[in-house]
CSV table of C-alpha atoms in Angstrom, one decimal:
chain,number,residue,atom,x,y,z
A,1,VAL,CA,0.0,0.4,-0.3
A,2,GLN,CA,1.1,3.6,-1.0
A,3,LEU,CA,0.2,5.8,1.8
A,4,GLN,CA,0.7,10.3,0.8
A,5,ALA,CA,0.5,12.6,3.1
A,6,SER,CA,-0.5,16.1,3.3
A,7,GLY,CA,-1.6,19.3,4.9
A,8,GLY,CA,1.3,20.5,6.5
A,9,GLY,CA,2.7,24.4,6.3
A,10,LEU,CA,3.8,27.3,9.0
A,11,VAL,CA,1.1,28.3,11.8
A,12,GLN,CA,1.6,30.5,14.4
A,13,ALA,CA,1.3,29.3,18.1
A,14,GLY,CA,-2.2,28.7,18.8
A,15,GLY,CA,-3.3,27.7,15.8
A,16,SER,CA,-4.5,24.8,13.8
A,17,LEU,CA,-3.7,22.7,10.6
A,18,ARG,CA,-5.4,19.2,9.9
A,19,LEU,CA,-2.9,16.8,8.0
A,20,SER,CA,-4.3,14.2,6.1
A,21,CYS,CA,-3.0,10.5,4.9
A,22,THR,CA,-4.6,8.4,1.8
A,23,ALA,CA,-3.9,5.4,0.9
A,24,SER,CA,-4.1,3.4,-2.5
A,25,GLY,CA,-3.1,0.0,-3.5
A,26,GLY,CA,-4.0,-2.9,-0.9
A,27,THR,CA,-6.6,-1.1,0.6
A,28,SER,CA,-8.5,-4.6,0.7
A,29,SER,CA,-6.8,-5.1,3.6
A,30,ARG,CA,-7.9,-3.5,7.2
A,31,TYR,CA,-5.3,-1.4,8.2
A,32,LEU,CA,-4.4,0.3,12.0
A,33,MET,CA,-3.0,3.8,10.7
A,34,ALA,CA,-1.0,6.2,12.7
A,35,TRP,CA,0.9,9.3,12.7
A,36,PHE,CA,4.1,9.7,13.9
A,37,ARG,CA,6.9,12.8,13.7
A,38,GLN,CA,10.8,13.4,13.7
A,39,ALA,CA,12.0,16.5,15.1
A,40,PRO,CA,15.5,17.7,13.7
A,41,GLY,CA,17.8,16.3,15.7
A,42,LYS,CA,16.1,14.7,17.6
A,43,GLU,CA,14.4,10.6,17.4
A,44,ARG,CA,10.9,9.3,15.6
A,45,GLU,CA,7.9,9.8,18.0
A,46,PHE,CA,4.4,8.6,18.2
A,47,VAL,CA,2.1,11.0,18.1
A,48,ALA,CA,-1.1,8.7,17.4
A,49,ALA,CA,-3.2,6.0,16.2
A,50,ILE,CA,-6.7,5.0,15.6
A,51,SER,CA,-7.7,1.1,15.1
A,52,TRP,CA,-8.8,-0.5,11.7
A,53,SER,CA,-12.8,0.0,12.9
A,54,GLY,CA,-11.8,4.1,14.4
A,55,ARG,CA,-13.8,2.5,17.4
A,56,SER,CA,-10.1,2.9,19.6
A,57,THR,CA,-7.2,5.4,19.4
A,58,ASP,CA,-4.6,7.1,21.4
A,59,TYR,CA,-2.2,9.8,22.0
A,60,GLU,CA,0.9,10.8,23.1
A,61,ASP,CA,0.5,12.6,25.9
A,62,SER,CA,1.9,16.0,24.9
A,63,VAL,CA,-0.5,16.3,21.7
A,64,LYS,CA,-3.8,14.8,23.8
A,65,GLY,CA,-6.6,17.4,24.4
A,66,ARG,CA,-5.1,19.5,21.1
A,67,PHE,CA,-4.8,16.7,18.7
A,68,THR,CA,-7.5,14.0,17.1
A,69,ILE,CA,-7.2,11.1,14.8
A,70,THR,CA,-10.1,10.0,12.7
A,71,ARG,CA,-10.2,8.0,9.6
A,72,ASP,CA,-12.7,7.9,7.0
A,73,ASN,CA,-12.5,4.3,5.4
A,74,HIS,CA,-14.7,4.9,2.0
A,75,GLU,CA,-12.0,7.4,1.4
A,76,ASN,CA,-8.9,5.7,2.8
A,77,THR,CA,-8.0,8.3,4.7
A,78,VAL,CA,-6.5,9.6,7.9
A,79,TYR,CA,-6.7,12.5,8.8
A,80,LEU,CA,-5.0,13.8,12.2
A,81,GLN,CA,-6.8,17.4,13.4
A,82,MET,CA,-3.6,19.5,15.3
A,83,ASP,CA,-5.2,22.7,17.3
A,84,SER,CA,-3.8,25.1,19.8
A,85,LEU,CA,-0.4,24.3,17.8
A,86,LYS,CA,3.0,24.5,20.2
A,87,PRO,CA,6.7,25.2,18.4
A,88,GLU,CA,8.0,22.0,20.0
A,89,ASP,CA,5.3,20.4,17.2
A,90,THR,CA,7.7,21.0,14.8
A,91,ALA,CA,8.4,18.6,12.7
A,92,VAL,CA,7.9,16.3,9.8
A,93,TYR,CA,4.8,14.1,10.6
A,94,TYR,CA,4.3,10.8,8.8
A,95,CYS,CA,1.5,8.6,8.6
A,96,ALA,CA,2.0,5.0,8.4
A,97,ALA,CA,0.4,2.0,8.5
A,98,ASP,CA,0.0,-1.9,10.0
A,99,ALA,CA,-1.8,-4.8,7.9
A,100,VAL,CA,-4.5,-5.9,10.5
A,101,ASP,CA,-7.1,-9.1,11.1
A,102,TYR,CA,-10.8,-8.3,11.7
A,103,SER,CA,-10.2,-9.5,15.4
A,104,SER,CA,-7.1,-6.8,16.1
A,105,ASP,CA,-9.4,-3.9,16.4
A,106,TYR,CA,-6.8,-2.3,18.6
A,107,THR,CA,-4.2,0.2,18.3
A,108,HIS,CA,-0.4,0.5,19.2
A,109,ASN,CA,2.5,2.8,19.0
A,110,LEU,CA,5.5,0.4,18.2
A,111,ASP,CA,7.5,2.2,14.9
A,112,PHE,CA,8.5,-1.9,14.4
A,113,ARG,CA,5.4,-3.2,13.6
A,114,PHE,CA,3.9,-0.9,10.9
A,115,ASP,CA,5.1,-2.0,8.1
A,116,PHE,CA,4.1,1.0,5.4
A,117,TRP,CA,4.5,4.4,5.6
A,118,GLY,CA,4.4,7.9,3.7
A,119,ARG,CA,7.0,10.4,2.8
A,120,GLY,CA,6.1,12.8,5.3
A,121,THR,CA,5.0,16.0,5.7
A,122,GLN,CA,6.5,19.6,7.4
A,123,VAL,CA,4.6,21.1,10.4
A,124,THR,CA,6.3,24.6,11.0
A,125,VAL,CA,4.9,26.2,14.1
A,126,SER,CA,6.5,29.6,14.8
A,127,SER,CA,6.4,31.2,18.4
């Protein structure tokens, strides 16, 4: 499956952005979807995940209450609504997909288990 992320940009602190990640190819499978980010000089870190049905979500502590992950399985797209952005949210954001079976309607944040990765979209938050 190929993942295409979009929606990044430059925004002032306190502003909002919505990232999108559209999957193509192999979409007959079920996928747990997630967003990760990597800031300059730092390791990649988990941001948010959503189970294949959309019933379960998980967030990294620093984004809880500010970011919301959703998905539209008809459109094969996952979204990350980012509100109240802070300069420390500046990073390249990557979407990732983990193929799961029907009974695995849960989330995880283990990057090594994600089979497919998008190229990333830059988010820059100015102070």
